Coordinates of C-alpha atoms and ligand atoms in Angstrom, one line a residue:
M1 CA 0.0 0.0 0.0
A2 CA 2.7 2.4 1.0
S3 CA 4.7 1.7 -2.2
L4 CA 1.7 2.8 -4.2
Q5 CA 2.3 6.3 -3.0
H6 CA 5.8 6.3 -4.2
L7 CA 4.9 5.5 -7.8
P8 CA 5.0 8.4 -10.2
C9 CA 1.6 10.0 -10.2
T10 CA 1.8 12.1 -13.2
S11 CA 1.2 11.1 -16.8
A12 CA 3.8 9.3 -18.8
T13 CA 5.1 11.0 -21.9
S14 CA 3.8 8.8 -24.7
T15 CA 0.2 9.6 -24.5
T16 CA -1.6 10.6 -27.7
S17 CA -4.2 13.2 -28.2
A18 CA -6.8 10.4 -28.3
T19 CA -5.8 9.4 -24.9
Q20 CA -6.5 12.9 -23.9
S21 CA -10.0 12.5 -25.2
R22 CA -10.5 9.5 -23.0
R23 CA -9.1 11.2 -20.0
P24 CA -12.2 12.8 -18.5
L25 CA -13.4 9.3 -17.8
F26 CA -10.8 8.8 -15.2
A27 CA -9.6 12.3 -14.3
K28 CA -10.8 12.3 -10.8
P29 CA -8.7 11.9 -7.7
S30 CA -7.9 8.3 -7.1
H31 CA -8.4 7.1 -3.6
F32 CA -7.6 4.1 -1.6
I33 CA -10.2 3.0 0.8
T34 CA -10.0 0.4 3.5
H35 CA -12.6 -0.6 5.8
A36 CA -12.9 -3.4 8.3
K37 CA -16.6 -2.9 8.4
R38 CA -18.8 -1.3 5.9
N39 CA -19.8 2.3 6.4
N40 CA -16.7 2.9 8.4
R41 CA -14.3 4.0 5.7
L42 CA -10.8 5.3 6.0
Q43 CA -9.7 7.3 3.0
I44 CA -6.1 7.7 2.0
S45 CA -5.6 9.9 -1.0
C46 CA -3.0 9.6 -3.7
S47 CA -2.7 11.8 -6.7
S48 CA -3.9 10.3 -9.9
S49 CA -1.7 7.7 -11.6
E50 CA -4.5 6.5 -13.7
D51 CA -3.6 8.2 -16.9
Q52 CA -0.4 6.2 -17.2
V53 CA -1.4 3.7 -19.6
N54 CA 2.0 2.7 -20.9
T55 CA 1.2 0.9 -24.1
P56 CA 3.3 -0.7 -26.7
Q57 CA 3.4 0.9 -30.1
G58 CA 0.5 -1.0 -31.6
K59 CA -1.9 0.6 -29.1
V60 CA -1.6 4.0 -30.7
D61 CA -3.8 2.8 -33.5
R62 CA -6.7 2.2 -31.2
R63 CA -6.5 5.6 -29.8
N64 CA -6.3 7.2 -33.2
M65 CA -9.2 5.2 -34.1
L66 CA -11.0 6.5 -31.0
L67 CA -10.7 9.9 -32.4
G68 CA -12.1 8.7 -35.7
L69 CA -15.1 7.3 -33.8
G70 CA -16.1 10.7 -32.8
G71 CA -14.5 11.1 -29.4
M72 CA -17.0 8.8 -27.6
Y73 CA -15.3 9.6 -24.4
G74 CA -15.0 13.3 -25.0
A75 CA -17.9 14.1 -22.8
A76 CA -17.0 14.8 -19.2
N77 CA -19.1 13.6 -16.3
L78 CA -19.6 10.1 -17.5
I79 CA -19.3 9.0 -14.0
S80 CA -22.2 10.5 -12.0
T81 CA -21.8 11.1 -8.4
P82 CA -22.3 8.0 -6.2
A83 CA -24.6 10.0 -4.0
A84 CA -27.1 10.2 -6.8
S85 CA -27.2 6.5 -6.9
A86 CA -30.1 5.0 -5.2
T87 CA -30.0 1.3 -6.0
P88 CA -27.0 -0.2 -7.4
I89 CA -26.6 -3.9 -6.8
Q90 CA -24.4 -4.3 -3.7
A91 CA -21.6 -6.6 -3.2
P92 CA -22.8 -9.8 -1.6
E93 CA -22.5 -10.6 2.1
L94 CA -20.2 -13.5 2.2
D95 CA -21.2 -14.6 5.7
K96 CA -24.7 -15.0 4.5
C97 CA -23.8 -17.2 1.5
G98 CA -26.2 -20.1 1.3
V99 CA -27.0 -23.2 -0.6
A100 CA -26.8 -23.0 -4.4
T101 CA -29.2 -24.6 -6.8
N102 CA -28.6 -26.8 -9.9
L103 CA -30.3 -24.6 -12.4
N104 CA -31.0 -27.5 -14.8
T105 CA -33.0 -29.4 -12.2
G106 CA -34.0 -26.9 -9.7
Q107 CA -32.5 -29.1 -7.0
Q108 CA -30.2 -27.8 -4.3
L109 CA -26.6 -28.6 -4.9
D110 CA -24.8 -30.9 -2.5
I111 CA -21.6 -29.0 -2.9
N112 CA -20.8 -25.9 -1.0
C113 CA -19.7 -23.1 -3.4
C114 CA -19.4 -20.3 -0.8
P115 CA -16.0 -18.7 -0.5
P116 CA -14.1 -18.3 2.8
T117 CA -15.2 -15.2 4.7
S118 CA -12.8 -12.5 5.7
Q119 CA -12.9 -9.8 8.3
Q120 CA -11.2 -7.3 6.1
I121 CA -12.5 -5.9 2.8
I122 CA -10.5 -3.4 0.8
D123 CA -12.0 -1.2 -1.8
Y124 CA -9.9 -2.2 -4.8
R125 CA -7.8 0.4 -6.6
L126 CA -6.5 -0.4 -10.0
P127 CA -2.7 -0.5 -9.9
P128 CA -0.8 1.7 -12.3
V129 CA 0.0 0.0 -15.6
F130 CA 3.7 -0.2 -16.5
Q131 CA 3.5 -3.0 -19.0
M132 CA 0.4 -4.0 -20.9
K133 CA -0.4 -7.7 -20.7
I134 CA -1.4 -9.0 -24.1
R135 CA -3.9 -11.8 -24.1
P136 CA -3.1 -14.2 -27.0
S137 CA -5.4 -16.1 -29.3
A138 CA -5.5 -19.6 -27.9
H139 CA -5.0 -21.1 -31.4
R140 CA -1.8 -19.2 -31.9
V141 CA 0.1 -19.7 -28.7
S142 CA 3.7 -21.0 -28.5
P143 CA 4.8 -24.2 -26.8
E144 CA 6.4 -22.1 -24.1
Y145 CA 3.2 -20.3 -23.4
I146 CA 1.3 -23.6 -23.2
F147 CA 3.9 -24.9 -20.7
K148 CA 3.6 -21.8 -18.6
Y149 CA -0.1 -21.7 -18.6
N150 CA -0.3 -25.4 -17.6
M151 CA 2.2 -24.8 -14.9
A152 CA 0.1 -22.0 -13.5
I153 CA -3.1 -24.0 -13.5
D154 CA -1.3 -26.9 -12.0
R155 CA -0.1 -24.8 -9.1
M156 CA -3.6 -23.4 -8.7
K157 CA -4.9 -26.9 -8.4
R158 CA -2.3 -27.7 -5.7
L159 CA -3.2 -24.8 -3.4
P160 CA -4.9 -25.8 -0.2
K161 CA -8.6 -26.3 -0.7
D162 CA -9.6 -23.4 1.5
D163 CA -7.2 -21.0 -0.2
P164 CA -9.6 -18.6 -2.0
R165 CA -7.2 -18.7 -5.0
S166 CA -7.3 -22.4 -5.4
F167 CA -8.8 -24.0 -8.5
M168 CA -12.0 -25.1 -7.0
Q169 CA -12.5 -21.9 -5.0
Q170 CA -12.1 -20.0 -8.2
A171 CA -14.6 -22.2 -10.0
N172 CA -17.0 -21.8 -7.2
I173 CA -17.0 -18.0 -7.6
H174 CA -19.2 -18.6 -10.6
C175 CA -21.4 -21.0 -8.8
A176 CA -22.0 -18.6 -5.9
Y177 CA -22.7 -15.6 -8.1
C178 CA -24.9 -17.5 -10.6
N179 CA -26.7 -20.2 -8.8
G180 CA -28.5 -18.3 -6.1
A181 CA -26.1 -18.7 -3.2
Y182 CA -26.2 -15.0 -2.5
D183 CA -29.2 -12.8 -1.9
Q184 CA -29.1 -9.2 -2.8
P185 CA -28.1 -7.4 0.4
G186 CA -31.1 -5.7 2.0
Q187 CA -33.6 -7.2 -0.5
G188 CA -34.9 -10.1 1.5
T189 CA -34.5 -13.4 -0.3
L190 CA -34.2 -11.9 -3.8
D191 CA -31.3 -13.7 -5.5
L192 CA -28.2 -12.0 -6.7
Q193 CA -27.5 -13.1 -10.3
V194 CA -24.9 -11.7 -12.6
H195 CA -26.3 -13.1 -15.9
N196 CA -29.0 -11.9 -18.1
S197 CA -28.5 -8.2 -17.4
W198 CA -26.0 -5.3 -17.8
L199 CA -23.8 -6.9 -15.1
F200 CA -22.8 -9.7 -17.4
F201 CA -19.8 -8.1 -19.0
P202 CA -18.5 -6.3 -15.9
F203 CA -18.8 -9.2 -13.5
H204 CA -16.9 -11.6 -15.9
R205 CA -14.3 -9.0 -16.6
W206 CA -13.4 -8.7 -13.0
Y207 CA -13.6 -12.4 -12.5
L208 CA -11.0 -13.0 -15.2
Y209 CA -8.9 -10.1 -14.1
F210 CA -8.2 -11.6 -10.7
Y211 CA -8.0 -15.1 -12.1
E212 CA -5.3 -14.0 -14.4
R213 CA -3.4 -12.1 -11.7
I214 CA -3.5 -15.2 -9.5
L215 CA -2.1 -17.4 -12.2
G216 CA 0.6 -14.8 -12.9
K217 CA 1.6 -14.7 -9.3
L218 CA 1.7 -18.5 -9.0
I219 CA 4.4 -18.6 -11.7
G220 CA 6.1 -15.4 -10.7
D221 CA 5.2 -13.7 -14.0
P222 CA 3.2 -10.6 -13.6
T223 CA 2.9 -10.3 -17.4
F224 CA 1.0 -13.6 -17.7
A225 CA -2.2 -13.1 -19.8
L226 CA -5.0 -15.5 -20.3
P227 CA -5.6 -16.8 -23.8
F228 CA -8.8 -16.1 -25.7
W229 CA -10.8 -18.6 -27.7
N230 CA -11.0 -16.8 -31.0
W231 CA -14.4 -18.4 -31.9
D232 CA -15.4 -15.4 -34.0
N233 CA -12.7 -16.1 -36.6
P234 CA -12.9 -19.2 -38.8
K235 CA -9.3 -20.1 -37.7
G236 CA -10.5 -20.3 -34.1
M237 CA -13.7 -22.1 -34.7
T238 CA -12.7 -25.4 -33.1
M239 CA -11.8 -26.1 -29.4
P240 CA -8.2 -24.8 -29.1
P241 CA -5.9 -27.8 -29.4
M242 CA -4.0 -27.2 -26.2
F243 CA -7.1 -27.8 -24.1
V244 CA -7.7 -31.3 -25.5
D245 CA -4.4 -32.9 -24.5
P246 CA -5.5 -35.3 -21.7
K247 CA -2.2 -34.9 -19.9
A248 CA -2.5 -31.2 -19.6
A249 CA -3.6 -29.4 -16.5
I250 CA -6.0 -27.4 -18.6
Y251 CA -7.7 -30.5 -19.8
D252 CA -11.2 -31.4 -18.6
D253 CA -12.9 -34.7 -19.5
K254 CA -16.4 -33.4 -19.0
R255 CA -16.8 -32.0 -22.5
N256 CA -19.0 -33.0 -25.5
Q257 CA -16.8 -35.7 -27.1
A258 CA -18.6 -35.1 -30.5
N259 CA -17.4 -31.5 -30.5
L260 CA -13.7 -32.1 -30.0
P261 CA -11.5 -30.8 -32.9
P262 CA -12.0 -30.8 -35.8
A263 CA -15.7 -30.2 -35.1
V264 CA -16.6 -26.7 -36.0
V265 CA -18.1 -24.4 -33.4
D266 CA -21.9 -24.0 -34.0
L267 CA -22.6 -20.7 -32.4
G268 CA -26.2 -20.8 -33.8
M269 CA -26.9 -24.4 -32.5
T270 CA -28.5 -25.0 -35.9
G271 CA -27.3 -28.6 -36.0
N272 CA -26.2 -28.0 -39.6
K273 CA -23.6 -30.6 -40.6
D274 CA -21.9 -28.7 -43.4
P275 CA -18.9 -27.1 -41.8
L276 CA -18.7 -24.3 -44.4
Q277 CA -22.3 -23.4 -43.8
V278 CA -21.7 -23.4 -40.1
V279 CA -18.8 -21.0 -40.5
A280 CA -21.0 -18.7 -42.6
N281 CA -23.7 -19.0 -39.9
N282 CA -21.2 -18.1 -37.2
L283 CA -20.0 -15.0 -39.0
T284 CA -23.6 -13.9 -39.6
I285 CA -24.4 -14.3 -36.0
M286 CA -21.4 -12.3 -35.0
Y287 CA -22.3 -9.5 -37.4
S288 CA -25.9 -9.5 -36.2
E289 CA -25.2 -9.5 -32.4
M290 CA -22.3 -7.0 -32.6
I291 CA -23.8 -4.6 -35.1
R292 CA -27.0 -5.2 -37.0
A293 CA -29.5 -6.1 -34.4
N294 CA -28.7 -3.5 -31.7
A295 CA -30.6 -0.2 -31.5
N296 CA -29.1 1.0 -28.2
V297 CA -26.5 0.2 -25.6
Y298 CA -28.7 -2.0 -23.6
D299 CA -29.5 -4.2 -26.5
F300 CA -25.8 -5.1 -26.5
M301 CA -24.9 -4.9 -22.8
G302 CA -28.1 -6.3 -21.3
Q303 CA -31.0 -4.6 -19.5
P304 CA -30.8 -2.6 -16.3
Y305 CA -30.5 -4.6 -13.1
R306 CA -30.7 -2.8 -9.8
A307 CA -31.1 -3.6 -6.2
G308 CA -34.6 -5.0 -5.9
T309 CA -34.9 -6.0 -9.5
P310 CA -35.8 -9.7 -10.0
V311 CA -33.2 -11.7 -11.9
N312 CA -33.2 -11.9 -15.6
P313 CA -34.3 -8.4 -16.8
G314 CA -32.9 -9.4 -20.1
P315 CA -29.5 -10.5 -21.6
G316 CA -27.7 -8.5 -24.2
S317 CA -27.2 -9.7 -27.8
S318 CA -23.8 -11.2 -27.2
E319 CA -24.6 -12.9 -24.0
R320 CA -27.6 -14.6 -25.4
G321 CA -25.9 -15.4 -28.7
S322 CA -22.4 -16.5 -29.2
H323 CA -21.8 -16.7 -25.5
V324 CA -24.5 -19.3 -24.9
G325 CA -23.6 -21.1 -28.1
I326 CA -20.1 -21.9 -26.8
H327 CA -21.4 -23.1 -23.4
V328 CA -23.7 -25.5 -25.2
F329 CA -21.1 -26.6 -27.6
V330 CA -18.6 -27.6 -24.9
G331 CA -20.9 -28.9 -22.2
D332 CA -20.9 -32.7 -21.9
P333 CA -24.3 -34.3 -22.7
R334 CA -23.1 -37.5 -20.9
Q335 CA -23.3 -35.6 -17.6
P336 CA -26.6 -35.2 -15.7
S337 CA -26.8 -31.4 -16.2
G338 CA -24.4 -30.7 -19.0
E339 CA -21.4 -30.3 -16.7
D340 CA -18.9 -28.7 -16.8
M341 CA -19.4 -25.9 -19.3
G342 CA -23.1 -26.5 -19.8
N343 CA -24.1 -25.4 -16.3
F344 CA -23.3 -22.3 -14.4
Y345 CA -22.4 -24.0 -11.2
S346 CA -19.7 -26.2 -12.8
A347 CA -18.6 -24.0 -15.8
G348 CA -15.6 -22.6 -13.9
R349 CA -14.2 -26.1 -13.4
D350 CA -13.2 -26.2 -17.0
P351 CA -10.2 -24.1 -17.8
L352 CA -11.7 -23.6 -21.2
F353 CA -14.4 -21.5 -19.5
Y354 CA -11.9 -18.7 -18.8
C355 CA -10.6 -18.9 -22.3
H356 CA -14.1 -18.6 -23.7
H357 CA -14.9 -15.7 -21.5
A358 CA -11.7 -13.9 -22.4
N359 CA -13.1 -13.8 -25.9
V360 CA -16.5 -12.7 -24.6
D361 CA -14.6 -9.9 -22.8
R362 CA -12.8 -9.1 -26.0
M363 CA -16.1 -8.7 -27.7
W364 CA -17.0 -6.0 -25.2
S365 CA -13.8 -4.2 -25.8
L366 CA -14.1 -4.4 -29.6
W367 CA -17.7 -3.2 -29.4
Q368 CA -16.6 -0.2 -27.3
Y369 CA -13.6 0.8 -29.3
F370 CA -13.6 -0.6 -32.7
L371 CA -17.2 -0.8 -34.0
P372 CA -18.7 2.1 -35.9
S373 CA -20.6 4.2 -33.4
N374 CA -22.7 6.0 -35.9
K375 CA -25.2 3.2 -35.9
L376 CA -25.9 3.7 -32.2
P377 CA -27.1 6.8 -30.3
D378 CA -24.6 6.2 -27.5
K379 CA -22.4 3.3 -26.3
R380 CA -22.0 4.4 -22.7
I381 CA -24.2 3.6 -19.8
T382 CA -24.1 6.6 -17.5
D383 CA -26.6 5.3 -15.0
P384 CA -25.0 5.4 -11.5
D385 CA -26.8 2.1 -10.7
F386 CA -24.7 0.5 -13.3
L387 CA -21.4 2.3 -12.5
N388 CA -21.7 1.7 -8.8
A389 CA -22.7 -1.9 -8.8
A390 CA -20.2 -3.9 -6.8
F391 CA -18.7 -7.4 -6.4
L392 CA -16.3 -9.1 -4.1
F393 CA -13.2 -11.1 -5.2
Y394 CA -10.1 -12.3 -3.6
D395 CA -7.1 -10.8 -5.3
E396 CA -3.7 -12.5 -6.1
N397 CA -2.6 -12.0 -2.5
A398 CA -5.8 -13.6 -1.1
Q399 CA -7.0 -10.3 0.0
L400 CA -10.8 -9.8 -0.2
V401 CA -11.5 -6.7 -2.3
R402 CA -14.6 -4.9 -3.4
V403 CA -14.7 -3.7 -7.0
T404 CA -17.2 -1.6 -8.9
V405 CA -18.4 -1.6 -12.4
K406 CA -17.1 1.9 -13.1
D407 CA -13.5 0.7 -12.6
C408 CA -13.7 -2.0 -15.3
L409 CA -15.0 -0.1 -18.2
D410 CA -11.6 0.2 -19.9
N411 CA -9.4 -2.9 -20.4
L412 CA -6.3 -0.8 -21.1
R413 CA -6.6 0.9 -17.8
M414 CA -6.9 -2.5 -16.2
G415 CA -3.6 -3.4 -17.8
Y416 CA -4.4 -5.8 -20.5
D417 CA -5.2 -5.9 -24.2
F418 CA -5.8 -8.5 -26.8
E419 CA -3.6 -9.8 -29.6
R420 CA -4.8 -8.2 -32.9
I421 CA -6.7 -10.7 -35.1
D422 CA -8.7 -9.6 -38.0
L423 CA -12.5 -9.5 -37.6
P424 CA -14.0 -11.3 -40.6
W425 CA -17.5 -10.7 -39.3
L426 CA -17.1 -7.0 -39.4
D427 CA -18.4 -6.7 -42.9
Y428 CA -20.3 -9.9 -43.0
R429 CA -23.6 -8.3 -43.8
P430 CA -25.9 -10.8 -45.4
P431 CA -26.4 -10.3 -49.1
A432 CA -29.3 -8.2 -50.1
Q433 CA -32.3 -10.0 -51.2
T434 CA -33.5 -8.4 -54.4
A435 CA -36.8 -10.1 -55.1
K436 CA -39.7 -9.5 -53.0
A437 CA -40.3 -12.4 -50.6
K438 CA -42.9 -14.8 -51.9
V439 CA -44.0 -15.2 -48.3
T440 CA -45.6 -11.8 -48.3
R441 CA -46.9 -12.1 -51.8
T442 CA -48.9 -15.2 -51.0
G443 CA -49.4 -14.6 -47.3
T444 CA -50.7 -18.1 -47.0
S445 CA -49.0 -20.0 -44.3
A446 CA -48.7 -17.1 -41.8
S447 CA -51.2 -16.7 -39.0
K448 CA -52.6 -13.3 -38.0
A449 CA -51.1 -12.0 -34.7
E450 CA -54.4 -11.6 -33.0
T451 CA -55.1 -15.3 -33.1
V452 CA -52.0 -17.0 -32.0
F453 CA -50.7 -15.5 -28.8
P454 CA -49.7 -16.8 -26.3
L455 CA -47.9 -19.2 -28.4
K456 CA -45.9 -22.3 -27.3
L457 CA -42.8 -22.6 -29.4
D458 CA -42.8 -26.4 -30.0
Q459 CA -42.6 -25.9 -33.7
I460 CA -41.7 -23.4 -36.4
V461 CA -44.3 -20.6 -36.5
R462 CA -45.0 -17.8 -38.9
V463 CA -46.9 -14.7 -37.9
L464 CA -48.1 -11.7 -39.8
I465 CA -47.0 -8.5 -38.0
P466 CA -48.0 -5.0 -38.9
K467 CA -45.3 -2.4 -39.5
T468 CA -45.6 1.1 -38.2
K469 CA -45.5 2.5 -41.7
K470 CA -45.2 1.2 -45.2
G471 CA -41.8 0.4 -46.7
K472 CA -38.4 1.0 -45.1
A473 CA -38.3 2.6 -41.7
D474 CA -36.3 2.7 -38.6
E475 CA -38.1 0.0 -36.7
L476 CA -37.6 -2.5 -34.0
L477 CA -39.1 -6.0 -33.7
V478 CA -40.1 -6.6 -30.1
I479 CA -40.8 -10.1 -28.9
E480 CA -42.5 -9.7 -25.6
D481 CA -43.5 -11.7 -22.6
I482 CA -41.2 -14.5 -23.6
M483 CA -42.0 -17.0 -20.8
V484 CA -39.1 -19.3 -20.3
D485 CA -38.5 -22.5 -18.4
T486 CA -35.5 -21.3 -16.5
T487 CA -34.1 -24.8 -15.9
K488 CA -33.5 -25.4 -19.6
F489 CA -31.1 -24.5 -22.3
L490 CA -33.3 -22.6 -24.7
K491 CA -32.8 -21.1 -28.1
F492 CA -34.8 -19.8 -31.0
D493 CA -34.0 -17.8 -34.1
V494 CA -36.1 -15.0 -35.6
F495 CA -36.5 -14.4 -39.3
V496 CA -38.4 -11.7 -41.1
N497 CA -40.0 -12.3 -44.5
D498 CA -38.0 -15.5 -44.9
E499 CA -39.3 -17.3 -47.9
D500 CA -37.5 -20.6 -47.8
D501 CA -37.6 -23.3 -45.2
N502 CA -33.9 -23.9 -45.0
V503 CA -33.6 -23.1 -41.4
G504 CA -30.0 -24.4 -41.2
E505 CA -28.8 -21.3 -43.0
L506 CA -28.5 -18.0 -41.2
D507 CA -26.5 -16.1 -43.7
K508 CA -29.3 -14.3 -45.4
A509 CA -31.0 -10.9 -45.1
A510 CA -34.0 -12.4 -43.5
Y511 CA -32.2 -13.5 -40.3
A512 CA -33.1 -10.9 -37.6
G513 CA -31.6 -12.4 -34.4
T514 CA -31.6 -14.9 -31.6
Y515 CA -32.8 -15.6 -28.1
A516 CA -30.9 -18.2 -26.0
Q517 CA -30.3 -18.8 -22.4
V518 CA -28.2 -21.0 -20.2
P519 CA -30.4 -22.2 -17.3
H520 CA -30.6 -19.7 -14.5
K521 CA -32.2 -19.6 -11.1
T522 CA -35.3 -17.5 -10.3
N523 CA -37.7 -17.8 -7.4
N524 CA -40.0 -19.9 -9.5
K525 CA -39.3 -22.1 -12.5
S526 CA -40.4 -19.6 -15.1
A527 CA -39.3 -16.1 -15.9
T528 CA -40.6 -13.6 -18.4
T529 CA -38.3 -11.6 -20.6
S530 CA -38.3 -9.8 -23.9
I531 CA -36.0 -8.9 -26.7
R532 CA -35.7 -6.2 -29.3
L533 CA -34.2 -6.6 -32.7
K534 CA -33.4 -3.7 -34.9
L535 CA -34.8 -4.0 -38.4
T536 CA -33.3 -1.0 -40.1
D537 CA -30.5 -2.8 -41.8
L538 CA -32.7 -5.8 -42.5
Y539 CA -35.2 -3.6 -44.4
D540 CA -32.3 -2.1 -46.3
D541 CA -31.3 -5.6 -47.4
M542 CA -34.8 -6.7 -48.3
D543 CA -37.5 -5.6 -50.6
V544 CA -40.2 -4.4 -48.2
A545 CA -41.2 -1.6 -50.6
D546 CA -44.9 -1.1 -50.1
D547 CA -45.6 -3.7 -47.4
D548 CA -47.4 -2.7 -44.3
T549 CA -46.9 -6.1 -42.7
V550 CA -44.1 -8.5 -42.5
V551 CA -44.0 -12.2 -41.8
V552 CA -42.0 -13.1 -38.6
T553 CA -40.8 -16.7 -38.5
L554 CA -39.7 -18.2 -35.1
V555 CA -37.5 -21.3 -35.3
P556 CA -37.0 -23.2 -32.1
R557 CA -33.5 -24.7 -31.9
H558 CA -33.4 -26.1 -28.4
Q559 CA -36.2 -27.0 -26.1
G560 CA -38.9 -25.0 -27.8
E561 CA -41.5 -26.5 -25.5
G562 CA -39.9 -24.5 -22.8
V563 CA -40.8 -21.2 -24.5
T564 CA -44.1 -19.3 -24.7
I565 CA -44.2 -16.1 -26.6
G566 CA -46.7 -13.5 -25.3
G567 CA -46.7 -11.2 -28.3
I568 CA -44.7 -9.7 -31.2
K569 CA -44.9 -6.2 -32.4
I570 CA -43.0 -3.7 -34.5
I571 CA -42.4 -0.3 -33.0
E572 CA -40.6 2.8 -34.2
N573 CA -37.0 3.0 -33.0
P574 CA -37.2 5.2 -29.9
T575 CA -33.5 5.9 -29.9
P576 CA -32.6 6.6 -33.5
A577 CA -29.0 6.3 -34.6
R578 CA -26.8 9.3 -34.9
P579 CA -26.8 11.0 -38.3
Ligands
LIG1 CU1 -21.1 -16.6 -16.2 CU2 -20.5 -17.8 -19.6 O1 -21.1 -17.5 -17.9

């Protein structure tokens, strides 16, 4: 702690003007807070060292790019005052951690996934960054890297069982935060759940951050960086080979044996057996969930989740898309509940989980810094209930720390970046469909909306939905009151004016988006949620010229019986894109 104050607190020299544009985000006095008990805080101030992001040359690009993106971070006051915040999700009370539930069965788990308790909680302060860690693509790592990584995991496995940094304790973090072991502090028995909401990206970012630091510490290499599973690029669309060596510490035998390499990752769970088509589907899904289907920041990040909010306000496009796809792809169907990766309580027992989530985390970073911002009104969430939401983790020194969302919004500031890999999905817009869809011309097989809802999704359905105006418009498709069986893996796809029945192909203009979930706990077995899919680009790619209705097709992929749709409507986009 003392040494922190001896670190240089002024900015390093190699900052670019783009860095300057990001500075208001963090230009506030840093502080270091300890407290043995909550509400009894001791504040020690240190002048800011947070601007010192000491990056290797390559990073300059990104900053220049930031400028090109219109200075997203130019506006000051992104971080509102904590005092204004009424109801952020509070860090859990470890001493009240209880029994967790198997989300696939609804049964209580017979394992204890609560962490050790600790008398002292420190408010975590990001250390200054002197050398950027670069997370490598898992398919491209060197034998030396694989050796080091395995050594680190092996040492983690050898730590005493009650050491919060040990392999199982780390795996159990996911179980405790995701399977109902914690209640929201001060909210009775309302569960704390970090999935299916805007907490999804921040929670997992912090989780991996400490996991990575623990591994680095165990091998005495503070530059150690976790690998990412580059499943968004065709070259990464198999399980990374290093994870399937049975002698390796990073091996796990509870995986779907049919999906070992060379099986191609099926992000869309379409079951299509043609590997080239599956790759095309995957790229289409990436383009859709990163760019095409999102009308505002919540569509990507997930819906607001505050103290007192019941779980599952709604997952973002990435969480419910590629993220779920990989969990399903890896989870072992021979196990009772899809363990390890196919179930939240056990997912962290597979080292591949962290590699998967490193790419999920990369998607967040790419979305923030690399994707065209002109298609969205704003990419920031300035709501203090988001920024001040808090979690607890044990750091690499087994110190219990409290972290907040606002400190994890920038991966560079957290000291890591990702190896540059091209993004083949970035321009993977489906080809325009020139002819008017037969489906609207004939209008035969589609039912009228008034007659079909609520609708159980046990088969493919087509429904005629009125548009807000004729022709092309800035509109959203809203699928509402989706009632889901929360104990099941679920997935369905949504198409608009799709004229053919080849549901194994997603790379077409008619594909509008996806809903999928990993099982999750709620206080009863069902939950209601909704999704919005932006149609603007879809209309551009299809001939909707004089139509005042479209045909929406819902294709169940997984456990459609577990889904009931309350309604579908088309609304005008309430948050139109920037000009
Ligand atoms: Cu916390 Cu991929 O799940």
